[in-house]
PDB file of C-alpha atoms in Angstrom:
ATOM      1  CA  UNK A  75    -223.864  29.509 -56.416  1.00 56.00           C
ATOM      2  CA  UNK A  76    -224.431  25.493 -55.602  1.00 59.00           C
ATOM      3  CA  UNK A  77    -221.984  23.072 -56.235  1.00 63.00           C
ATOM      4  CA  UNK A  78    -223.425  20.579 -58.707  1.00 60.00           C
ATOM      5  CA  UNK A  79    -222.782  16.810 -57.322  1.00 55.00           C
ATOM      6  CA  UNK A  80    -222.872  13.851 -59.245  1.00 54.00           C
ATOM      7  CA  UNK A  81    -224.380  10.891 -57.241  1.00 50.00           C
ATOM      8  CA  UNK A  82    -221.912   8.246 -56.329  1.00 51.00           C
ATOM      9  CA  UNK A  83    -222.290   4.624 -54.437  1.00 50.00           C
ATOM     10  CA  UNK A  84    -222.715   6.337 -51.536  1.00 57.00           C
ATOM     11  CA  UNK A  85    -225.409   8.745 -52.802  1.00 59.00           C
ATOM     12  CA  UNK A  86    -228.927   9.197 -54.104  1.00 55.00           C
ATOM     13  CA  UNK A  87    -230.947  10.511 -56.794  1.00 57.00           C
ATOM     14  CA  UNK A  88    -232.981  13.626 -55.063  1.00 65.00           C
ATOM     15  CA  UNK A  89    -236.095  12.020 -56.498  1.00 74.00           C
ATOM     16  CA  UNK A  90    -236.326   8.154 -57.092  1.00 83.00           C
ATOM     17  CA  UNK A  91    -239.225   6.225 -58.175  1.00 89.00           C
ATOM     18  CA  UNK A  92    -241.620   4.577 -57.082  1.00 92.00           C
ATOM     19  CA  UNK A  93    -242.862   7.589 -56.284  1.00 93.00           C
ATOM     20  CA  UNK A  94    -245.849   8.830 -54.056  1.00 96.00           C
ATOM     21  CA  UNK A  95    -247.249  12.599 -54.712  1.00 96.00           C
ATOM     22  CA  UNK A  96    -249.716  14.110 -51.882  1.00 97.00           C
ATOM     23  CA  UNK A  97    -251.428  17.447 -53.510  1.00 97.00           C
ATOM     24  CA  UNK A  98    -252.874  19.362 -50.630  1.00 97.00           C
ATOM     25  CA  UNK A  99    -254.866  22.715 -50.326  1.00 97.00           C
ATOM     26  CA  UNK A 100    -253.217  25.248 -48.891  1.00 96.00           C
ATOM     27  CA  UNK A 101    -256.043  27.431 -48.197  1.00 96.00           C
ATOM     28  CA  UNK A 102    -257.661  24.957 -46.330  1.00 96.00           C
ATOM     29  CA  UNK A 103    -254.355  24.465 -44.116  1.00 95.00           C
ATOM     30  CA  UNK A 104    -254.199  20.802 -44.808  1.00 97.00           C
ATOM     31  CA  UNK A 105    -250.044  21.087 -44.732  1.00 97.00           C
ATOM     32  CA  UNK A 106    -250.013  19.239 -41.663  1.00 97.00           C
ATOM     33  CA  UNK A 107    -252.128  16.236 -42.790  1.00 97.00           C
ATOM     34  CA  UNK A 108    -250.573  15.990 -45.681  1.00 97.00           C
ATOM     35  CA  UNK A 109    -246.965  15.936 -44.012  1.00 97.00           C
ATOM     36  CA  UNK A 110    -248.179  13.633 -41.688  1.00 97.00           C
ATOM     37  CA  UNK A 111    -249.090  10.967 -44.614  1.00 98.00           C
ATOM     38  CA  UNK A 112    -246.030  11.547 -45.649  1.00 97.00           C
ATOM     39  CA  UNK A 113    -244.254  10.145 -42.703  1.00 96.00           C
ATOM     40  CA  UNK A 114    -246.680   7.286 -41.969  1.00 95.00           C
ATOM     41  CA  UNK A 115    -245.931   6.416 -45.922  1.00 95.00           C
ATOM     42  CA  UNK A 116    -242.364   6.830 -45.622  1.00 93.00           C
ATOM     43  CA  UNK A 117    -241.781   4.692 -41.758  1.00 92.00           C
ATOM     44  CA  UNK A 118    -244.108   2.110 -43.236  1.00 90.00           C
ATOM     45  CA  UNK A 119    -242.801   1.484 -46.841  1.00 88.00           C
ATOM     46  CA  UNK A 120    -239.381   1.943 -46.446  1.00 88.00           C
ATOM     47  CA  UNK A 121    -238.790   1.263 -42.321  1.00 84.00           C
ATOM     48  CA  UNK A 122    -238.115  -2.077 -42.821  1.00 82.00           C
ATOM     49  CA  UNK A 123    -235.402  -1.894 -46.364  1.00 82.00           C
ATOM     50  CA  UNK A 124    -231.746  -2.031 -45.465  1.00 82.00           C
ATOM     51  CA  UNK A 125    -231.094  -0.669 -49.150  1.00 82.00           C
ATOM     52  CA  UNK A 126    -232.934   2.034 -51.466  1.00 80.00           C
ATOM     53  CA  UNK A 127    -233.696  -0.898 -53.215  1.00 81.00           C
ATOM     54  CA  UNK A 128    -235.918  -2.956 -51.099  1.00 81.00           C
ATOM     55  CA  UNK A 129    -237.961   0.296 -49.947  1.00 83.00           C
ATOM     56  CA  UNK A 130    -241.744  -0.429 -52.193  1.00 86.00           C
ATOM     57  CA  UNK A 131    -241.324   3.313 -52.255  1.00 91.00           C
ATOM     58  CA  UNK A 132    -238.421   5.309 -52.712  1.00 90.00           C
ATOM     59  CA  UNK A 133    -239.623   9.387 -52.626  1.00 92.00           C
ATOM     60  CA  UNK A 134    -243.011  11.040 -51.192  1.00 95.00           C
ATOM     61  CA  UNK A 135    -243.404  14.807 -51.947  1.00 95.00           C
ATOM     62  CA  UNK A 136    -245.809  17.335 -51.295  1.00 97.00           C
ATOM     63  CA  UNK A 137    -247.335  19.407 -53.449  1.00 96.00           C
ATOM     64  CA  UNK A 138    -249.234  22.370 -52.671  1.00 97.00           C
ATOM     65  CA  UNK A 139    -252.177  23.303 -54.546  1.00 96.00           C
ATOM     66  CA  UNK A 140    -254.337  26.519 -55.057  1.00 96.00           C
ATOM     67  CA  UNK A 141    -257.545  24.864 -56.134  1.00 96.00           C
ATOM     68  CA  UNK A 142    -259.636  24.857 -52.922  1.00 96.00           C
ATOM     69  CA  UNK A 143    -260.552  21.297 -51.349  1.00 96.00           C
ATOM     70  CA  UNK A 144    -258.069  19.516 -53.094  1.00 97.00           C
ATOM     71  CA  UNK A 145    -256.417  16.424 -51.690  1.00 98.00           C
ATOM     72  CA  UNK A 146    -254.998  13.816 -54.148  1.00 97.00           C
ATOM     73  CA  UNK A 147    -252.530  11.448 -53.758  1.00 97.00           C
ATOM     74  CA  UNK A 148    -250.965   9.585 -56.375  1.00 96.00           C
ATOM     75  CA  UNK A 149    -248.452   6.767 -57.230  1.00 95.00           C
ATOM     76  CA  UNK A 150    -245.498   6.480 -60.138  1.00 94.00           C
ATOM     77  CA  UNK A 151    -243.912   3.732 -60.664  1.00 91.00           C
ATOM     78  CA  UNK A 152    -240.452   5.257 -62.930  1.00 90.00           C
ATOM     79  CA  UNK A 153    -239.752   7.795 -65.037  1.00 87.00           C
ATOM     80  CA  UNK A 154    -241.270   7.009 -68.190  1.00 87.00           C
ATOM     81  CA  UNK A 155    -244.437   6.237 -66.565  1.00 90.00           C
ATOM     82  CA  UNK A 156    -247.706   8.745 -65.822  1.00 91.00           C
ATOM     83  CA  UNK A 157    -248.959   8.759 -62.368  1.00 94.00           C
ATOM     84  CA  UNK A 158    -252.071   6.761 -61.050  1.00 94.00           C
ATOM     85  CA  UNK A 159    -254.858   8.595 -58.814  1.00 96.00           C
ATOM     86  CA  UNK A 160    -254.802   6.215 -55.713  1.00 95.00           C
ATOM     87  CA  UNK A 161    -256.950   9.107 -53.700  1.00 96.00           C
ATOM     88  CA  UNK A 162    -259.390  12.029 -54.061  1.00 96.00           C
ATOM     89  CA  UNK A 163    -261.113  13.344 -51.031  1.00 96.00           C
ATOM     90  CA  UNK A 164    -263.908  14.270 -53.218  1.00 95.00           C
ATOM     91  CA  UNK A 165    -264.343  11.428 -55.430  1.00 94.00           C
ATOM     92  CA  UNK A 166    -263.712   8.922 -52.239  1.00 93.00           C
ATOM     93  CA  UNK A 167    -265.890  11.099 -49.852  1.00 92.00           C
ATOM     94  CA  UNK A 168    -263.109  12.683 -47.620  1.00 94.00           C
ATOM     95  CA  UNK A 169    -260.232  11.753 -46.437  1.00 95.00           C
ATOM     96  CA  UNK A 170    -258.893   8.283 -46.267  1.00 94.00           C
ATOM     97  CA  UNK A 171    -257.290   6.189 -42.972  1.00 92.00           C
ATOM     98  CA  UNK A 172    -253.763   5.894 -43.043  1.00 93.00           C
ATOM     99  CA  UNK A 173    -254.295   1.903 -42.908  1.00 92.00           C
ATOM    100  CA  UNK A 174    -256.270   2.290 -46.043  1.00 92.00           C
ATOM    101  CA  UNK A 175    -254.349   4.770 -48.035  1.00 95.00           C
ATOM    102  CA  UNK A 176    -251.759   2.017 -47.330  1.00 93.00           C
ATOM    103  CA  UNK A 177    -253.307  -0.507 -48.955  1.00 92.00           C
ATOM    104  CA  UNK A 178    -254.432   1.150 -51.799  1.00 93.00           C
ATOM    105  CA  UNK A 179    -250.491   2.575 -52.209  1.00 93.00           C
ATOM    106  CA  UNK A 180    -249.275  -1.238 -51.722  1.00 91.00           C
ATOM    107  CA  UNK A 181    -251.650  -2.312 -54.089  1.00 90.00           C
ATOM    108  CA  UNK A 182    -250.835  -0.293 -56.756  1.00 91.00           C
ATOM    109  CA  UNK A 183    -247.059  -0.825 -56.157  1.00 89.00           C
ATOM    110  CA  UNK A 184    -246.546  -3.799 -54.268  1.00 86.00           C
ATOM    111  CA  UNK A 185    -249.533  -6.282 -54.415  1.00 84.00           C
ATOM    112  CA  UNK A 186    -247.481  -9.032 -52.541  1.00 82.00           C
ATOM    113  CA  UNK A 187    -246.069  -6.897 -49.680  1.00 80.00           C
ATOM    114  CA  UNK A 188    -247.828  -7.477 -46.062  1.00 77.00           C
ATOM    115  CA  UNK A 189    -248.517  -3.972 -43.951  1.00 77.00           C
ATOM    116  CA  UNK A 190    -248.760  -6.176 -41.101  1.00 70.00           C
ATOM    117  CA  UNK A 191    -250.904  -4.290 -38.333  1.00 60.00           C
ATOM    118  CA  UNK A 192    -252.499  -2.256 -41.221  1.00 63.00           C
ATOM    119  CA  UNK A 193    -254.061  -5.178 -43.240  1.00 60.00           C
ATOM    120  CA  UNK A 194    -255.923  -5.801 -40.045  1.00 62.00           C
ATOM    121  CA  UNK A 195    -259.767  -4.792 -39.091  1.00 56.00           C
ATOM    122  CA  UNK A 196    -260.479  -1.137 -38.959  1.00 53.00           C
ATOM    123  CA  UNK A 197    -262.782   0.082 -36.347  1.00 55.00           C
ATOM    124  CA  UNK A 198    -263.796   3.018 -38.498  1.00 52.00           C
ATOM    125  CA  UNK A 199    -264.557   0.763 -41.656  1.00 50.00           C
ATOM    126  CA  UNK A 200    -263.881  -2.224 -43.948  1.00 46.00           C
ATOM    127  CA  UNK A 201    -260.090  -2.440 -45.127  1.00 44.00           C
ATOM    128  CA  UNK A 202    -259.640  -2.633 -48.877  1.00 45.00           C
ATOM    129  CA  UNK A 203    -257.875  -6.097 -48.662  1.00 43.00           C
ATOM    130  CA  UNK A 204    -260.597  -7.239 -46.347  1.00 42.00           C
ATOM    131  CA  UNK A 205    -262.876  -7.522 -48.606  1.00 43.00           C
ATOM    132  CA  UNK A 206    -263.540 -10.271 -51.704  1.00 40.00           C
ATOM    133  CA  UNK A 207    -261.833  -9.643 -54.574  1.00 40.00           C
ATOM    134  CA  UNK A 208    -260.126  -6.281 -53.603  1.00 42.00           C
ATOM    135  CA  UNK A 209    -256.264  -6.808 -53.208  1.00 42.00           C
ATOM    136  CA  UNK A 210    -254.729  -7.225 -56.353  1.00 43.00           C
ATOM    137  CA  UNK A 211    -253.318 -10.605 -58.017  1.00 42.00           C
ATOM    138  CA  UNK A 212    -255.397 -12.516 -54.862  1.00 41.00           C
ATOM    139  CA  UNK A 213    -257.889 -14.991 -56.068  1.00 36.00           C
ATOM    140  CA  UNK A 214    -261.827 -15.429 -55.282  1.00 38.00           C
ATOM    141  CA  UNK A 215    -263.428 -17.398 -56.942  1.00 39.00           C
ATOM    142  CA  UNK A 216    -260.779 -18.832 -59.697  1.00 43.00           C
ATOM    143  CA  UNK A 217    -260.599 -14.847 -61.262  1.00 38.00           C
ATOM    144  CA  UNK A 218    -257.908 -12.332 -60.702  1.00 41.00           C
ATOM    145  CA  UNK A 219    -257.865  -9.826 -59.143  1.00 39.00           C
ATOM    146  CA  UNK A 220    -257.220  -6.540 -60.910  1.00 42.00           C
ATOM    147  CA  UNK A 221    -255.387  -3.689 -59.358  1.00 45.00           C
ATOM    148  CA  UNK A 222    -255.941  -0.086 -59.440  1.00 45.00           C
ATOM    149  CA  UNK A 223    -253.686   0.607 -62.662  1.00 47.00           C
ATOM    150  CA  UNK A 224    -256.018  -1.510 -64.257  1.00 47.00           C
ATOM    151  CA  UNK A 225    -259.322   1.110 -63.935  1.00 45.00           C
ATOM    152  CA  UNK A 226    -260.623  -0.672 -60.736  1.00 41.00           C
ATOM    153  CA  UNK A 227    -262.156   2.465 -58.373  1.00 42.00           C
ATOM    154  CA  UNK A 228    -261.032   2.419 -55.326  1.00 42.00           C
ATOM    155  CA  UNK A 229    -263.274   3.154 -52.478  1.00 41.00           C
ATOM    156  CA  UNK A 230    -263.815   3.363 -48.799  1.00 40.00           C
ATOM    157  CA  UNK A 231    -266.264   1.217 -47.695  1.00 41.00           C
ATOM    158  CA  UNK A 232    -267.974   1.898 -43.943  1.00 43.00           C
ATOM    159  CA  UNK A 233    -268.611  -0.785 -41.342  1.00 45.00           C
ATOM    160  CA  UNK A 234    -272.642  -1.677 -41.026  1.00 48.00           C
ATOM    161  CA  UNK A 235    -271.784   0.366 -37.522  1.00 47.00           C
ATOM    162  CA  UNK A 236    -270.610   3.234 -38.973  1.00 43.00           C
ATOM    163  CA  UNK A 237    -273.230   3.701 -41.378  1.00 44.00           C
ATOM    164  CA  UNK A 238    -275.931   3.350 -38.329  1.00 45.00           C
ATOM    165  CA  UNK A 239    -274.870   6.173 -36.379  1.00 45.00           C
TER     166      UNK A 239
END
């Protein structure tokens, strides 16, 4: 049988919040992708904290699911909170960048953090932040700017180049 632990200074809750959730379809083999947001989430939002406590996000888990063509991927903030839809491959049209599922993960979580390299130009499409009005708490026009939480959608939005091919 285990041996039951209780966390100490030196130790860590198993799960800690915030909390990212990837659900992926297994019977479309989409393991890999999945795992591989996982570590671009985890070496950008936590690369740079020297404590648990400065990561934006703490845990990122995968979930497999038997519902073909699913891909989700959602944010908590703690444990008395639900989680927030930051992705659908079929609501959003497929599958997002890595740059932008960052953004829409900082947003949510983090308004004021900077991804560096990946608030930058896409050559694929239009970052989130990029555009007016689209990174949360970030001013326009004299409004605010709502974030995700607040019922906002969230899309991807193409480059005039990409849409001309």
């Amino acid at each position: 049988m285990g041996q039951q632990e209780q966390p100490g200074e030196e130790q860590q809750e198993p799960l800690e919040y915030p909390q990212v959730s990837i659900l992926y379809c297994i019977k479309c083999n989409w393991v890999l992708r999945a795992s591989w947001y996982q570590q671009e989430l985890l070496q950008t939002f936590t690369a740079k904290a020297s404590t648990a406590e400065e990561a934006v996000i703490r845990s990122v888990t995968l979930t497999p699911s038997y519902v073909p063509g699913t891909f989700k991927v959602f944010v908590k903030r703690a444990t008395g909170e639900g989680w927030v839809i930051v992705w659908d491959r079929k609501a959003n049209g497929g599958f997002p960048e890595a740059k932008v599922l960052k953004q829409v993960i900082r947003n949510e979580l983090s308004p004021e953090t900077n991804l560096g390299h990946s608030d930058k130009s896409s050559t694929r499409g239009v970052l989130l932040s990029s555009l007016p009005g689209n990174r949360a708490g970030d001013t326009n026009d004299g409004t605010r700017v709502p974030s995700p939480r607040e019922g906002v959608p969230i899309t991807y939005v193409p480059s005039d180049s990409e849409v001309s091919k």
